[in-house]
Amino acid sequence: VDAVAELAPARPDLHLVLLGPVTVEGYQERLRARIDEHGLGSRVTLVPGLQSNDPLLAGAFHAADIFCLPSLHEPFGIVILEAWAAGLPVVASRIGGIPSFTEDNVDILLAEPNDPASLARQVARLLDDRELAHRIADMGQRKAAKQYDWGVIGGRLIGLYQDILADHRARHIHA
């Protein structure tokens, strides 16, 4: 919300949609207060009840121009894979597992955690440079299809089990 407040004066058509379940009591009220504090009421839409398995989520991804994940804690960030699969350029916090499977300035733009100015700069780069946005989105979509498709993951898992089984058999033969 603070990053949108920075971007909003120069971008009259900018609109933020916040999706997902509210898991911390009182968070939604604090969020609404922050939106009101910045005078962004007409430029922010809250959809707090949309669960990860809701069929409307795919439509929400496809309606967006940019996906932003300004997390303060993110063990992996599977939602980035979902955004990539939808063909979106992604801006996310440089936190947790996110840097381990993404490449800054290649398939994602990383912002510093808890730094609205850093987040606003990265979003502005995508808004101002459509070629960059397209390249970031394309690279993310390719990576999602090549490395994180369920068929690929299933194949890796089968290979892992085959390696474990072969190692187990080799240990019993030598024992």
Short mmCIF file of C-alpha atoms in Angstrom, two decimals:
data_model
loop_
_atom_site.label_atom_id
_atom_site.label_comp_id
_atom_site.label_asym_id
_atom_site.label_seq_id
_atom_site.Cartn_x
_atom_site.Cartn_y
_atom_site.Cartn_z
CA VAL A 1 0.00 0.00 0.00
CA ASP A 2 2.85 2.38 0.83
CA ALA A 3 4.54 1.58 -2.51
CA VAL A 4 1.30 2.30 -4.38
CA ALA A 5 1.05 5.59 -2.50
CA GLU A 6 4.47 6.50 -3.90
CA LEU A 7 3.53 5.49 -7.43
CA ALA A 8 -0.05 6.79 -7.53
CA PRO A 9 0.50 10.53 -8.13
CA ALA A 10 2.22 9.96 -11.49
CA ARG A 11 -0.03 7.04 -12.51
CA PRO A 12 -3.72 7.92 -12.36
CA ASP A 13 -4.78 4.51 -13.71
CA LEU A 14 -2.77 2.45 -11.19
CA HIS A 15 -4.93 0.08 -9.17
CA LEU A 16 -3.87 -2.42 -6.51
CA VAL A 17 -5.75 -5.65 -5.88
CA LEU A 18 -4.85 -7.51 -2.69
CA LEU A 19 -5.83 -11.18 -2.79
CA GLY A 20 -5.71 -13.96 -0.27
CA PRO A 21 -6.99 -15.14 3.05
CA VAL A 22 -6.39 -12.98 6.09
CA THR A 23 -4.52 -15.14 8.58
CA VAL A 24 -3.62 -12.56 11.22
CA GLU A 25 -6.39 -11.12 13.35
CA GLY A 26 -6.74 -7.37 12.95
CA TYR A 27 -4.56 -7.24 9.81
CA GLN A 28 -7.40 -6.36 7.47
CA GLU A 29 -8.46 -3.44 9.68
CA ARG A 30 -4.87 -2.14 9.85
CA LEU A 31 -4.61 -2.49 6.08
CA ARG A 32 -7.84 -0.55 5.51
CA ALA A 33 -6.62 2.18 7.88
CA ARG A 34 -3.35 2.45 5.91
CA ILE A 35 -5.28 2.64 2.62
CA ASP A 36 -7.46 5.43 4.06
CA GLU A 37 -4.41 7.22 5.49
CA HIS A 38 -2.96 7.44 1.97
CA GLY A 39 -6.32 8.34 0.41
CA LEU A 40 -6.20 5.26 -1.83
CA GLY A 41 -9.70 3.94 -1.14
CA SER A 42 -10.78 4.03 -4.79
CA ARG A 43 -7.46 2.63 -6.01
CA VAL A 44 -7.21 -0.48 -3.83
CA THR A 45 -9.47 -3.53 -3.91
CA LEU A 46 -9.33 -6.09 -1.12
CA VAL A 47 -10.37 -9.68 -1.87
CA PRO A 48 -9.64 -11.30 1.49
CA GLY A 49 -11.57 -14.54 1.11
CA LEU A 50 -10.03 -15.90 -2.08
CA GLN A 51 -8.39 -19.21 -1.21
CA SER A 52 -5.54 -20.79 -3.21
CA ASN A 53 -7.87 -23.46 -4.61
CA ASP A 54 -10.56 -21.00 -5.75
CA PRO A 55 -11.13 -21.19 -9.53
CA LEU A 56 -11.43 -17.39 -9.60
CA LEU A 57 -7.74 -17.12 -8.71
CA ALA A 58 -6.63 -18.02 -12.25
CA GLY A 59 -8.86 -15.25 -13.59
CA ALA A 60 -7.37 -12.79 -11.12
CA PHE A 61 -3.85 -13.65 -12.32
CA HIS A 62 -4.86 -13.21 -15.95
CA ALA A 63 -6.52 -9.84 -15.23
CA ALA A 64 -3.33 -8.43 -13.68
CA ASP A 65 -0.46 -6.63 -15.38
CA ILE A 66 2.12 -7.27 -12.65
CA PHE A 67 2.29 -9.66 -9.72
CA CYS A 68 3.82 -8.35 -6.51
CA LEU A 69 4.83 -10.39 -3.47
CA PRO A 70 6.22 -8.00 -0.84
CA SER A 71 6.52 -10.70 1.83
CA LEU A 72 8.34 -10.34 5.11
CA HIS A 73 8.49 -14.14 5.45
CA GLU A 74 8.37 -16.56 2.53
CA PRO A 75 9.86 -20.06 2.85
CA PHE A 76 9.53 -20.74 -0.89
CA GLY A 77 7.02 -18.56 -2.73
CA ILE A 78 5.04 -21.05 -4.79
CA VAL A 79 2.64 -18.25 -5.72
CA ILE A 80 5.46 -16.86 -7.88
CA LEU A 81 5.29 -20.05 -9.95
CA GLU A 82 1.54 -19.49 -10.35
CA ALA A 83 2.12 -15.90 -11.49
CA TRP A 84 4.81 -17.05 -13.93
CA ALA A 85 2.48 -19.73 -15.31
CA ALA A 86 -0.09 -16.96 -15.92
CA GLY A 87 2.54 -15.00 -17.87
CA LEU A 88 2.99 -12.17 -15.37
CA PRO A 89 6.14 -10.21 -14.62
CA VAL A 90 6.90 -10.56 -10.91
CA VAL A 91 8.30 -8.23 -8.27
CA ALA A 92 8.99 -9.87 -4.90
CA SER A 93 10.92 -9.36 -1.69
CA ARG A 94 14.49 -10.61 -1.58
CA ILE A 95 13.67 -12.87 1.35
CA GLY A 96 13.45 -16.51 2.40
CA GLY A 97 13.51 -19.03 -0.42
CA ILE A 98 12.64 -16.58 -3.19
CA PRO A 99 16.23 -15.78 -4.26
CA SER A 100 17.03 -19.52 -4.34
CA PHE A 101 14.88 -20.25 -7.40
CA THR A 102 14.63 -16.84 -9.07
CA GLU A 103 17.17 -14.70 -10.88
CA ASP A 104 17.00 -10.97 -10.27
CA ASN A 105 16.62 -8.92 -13.45
CA VAL A 106 16.13 -12.11 -15.47
CA ASP A 107 12.85 -13.73 -14.39
CA ILE A 108 11.95 -11.45 -11.48
CA LEU A 109 12.72 -8.06 -10.01
CA LEU A 110 13.66 -8.33 -6.35
CA ALA A 111 12.96 -5.58 -3.83
CA GLU A 112 14.37 -5.20 -0.36
CA PRO A 113 11.99 -6.52 2.31
CA ASN A 114 9.94 -4.01 4.27
CA ASP A 115 11.12 -1.20 1.96
CA PRO A 116 8.20 0.42 0.12
CA ALA A 117 10.56 2.68 -1.86
CA SER A 118 12.49 -0.33 -3.18
CA LEU A 119 9.22 -2.08 -4.09
CA ALA A 120 7.90 1.06 -5.80
CA ARG A 121 11.12 1.40 -7.84
CA GLN A 122 10.89 -2.17 -9.11
CA VAL A 123 7.18 -1.88 -9.97
CA ALA A 124 7.87 1.44 -11.73
CA ARG A 125 10.58 -0.24 -13.83
CA LEU A 126 8.00 -2.72 -15.13
CA LEU A 127 5.34 -0.06 -15.67
CA ASP A 128 7.76 2.25 -17.49
CA ASP A 129 9.53 -0.39 -19.59
CA ARG A 130 7.05 -2.73 -21.27
CA GLU A 131 9.89 -4.56 -23.04
CA LEU A 132 11.48 -5.34 -19.67
CA ALA A 133 8.10 -6.44 -18.29
CA HIS A 134 7.57 -8.74 -21.27
CA ARG A 135 11.08 -10.22 -21.00
CA ILE A 136 10.75 -10.84 -17.23
CA ALA A 137 7.31 -12.44 -17.74
CA ASP A 138 8.51 -14.60 -20.63
CA MET A 139 11.58 -15.85 -18.75
CA GLY A 140 9.48 -16.65 -15.68
CA GLN A 141 6.88 -18.47 -17.75
CA ARG A 142 9.58 -20.51 -19.47
CA LYS A 143 11.21 -21.41 -16.16
CA ALA A 144 7.87 -22.44 -14.63
CA ALA A 145 7.13 -24.72 -17.59
CA LYS A 146 10.65 -26.16 -17.83
CA GLN A 147 11.48 -26.68 -14.16
CA TYR A 148 8.25 -26.64 -12.16
CA ASP A 149 5.62 -28.33 -14.30
CA TRP A 150 4.07 -31.23 -12.33
CA GLY A 151 5.33 -33.70 -14.93
CA VAL A 152 8.88 -32.42 -14.50
CA ILE A 153 8.62 -32.46 -10.71
CA GLY A 154 7.16 -35.97 -10.79
CA GLY A 155 10.03 -37.14 -12.99
CA ARG A 156 12.57 -35.63 -10.58
CA LEU A 157 10.86 -37.31 -7.65
CA ILE A 158 10.88 -40.70 -9.39
CA GLY A 159 14.58 -40.20 -10.19
CA LEU A 160 15.29 -39.35 -6.56
CA TYR A 161 13.54 -42.51 -5.37
CA GLN A 162 15.40 -44.59 -7.96
CA ASP A 163 18.72 -43.15 -6.74
CA ILE A 164 17.82 -43.89 -3.12
CA LEU A 165 16.77 -47.43 -4.01
CA ALA A 166 19.97 -48.01 -6.00
CA ASP A 167 22.06 -46.67 -3.11
CA HIS A 168 20.16 -48.87 -0.66
CA ARG A 169 20.72 -51.95 -2.83
CA ALA A 170 24.42 -51.13 -3.25
CA ARG A 171 24.87 -50.87 0.52
CA HIS A 172 23.22 -54.23 1.12
CA ILE A 173 25.31 -55.94 -1.56
CA HIS A 174 28.56 -54.65 -0.01
CA ALA A 175 27.49 -55.37 3.55
#
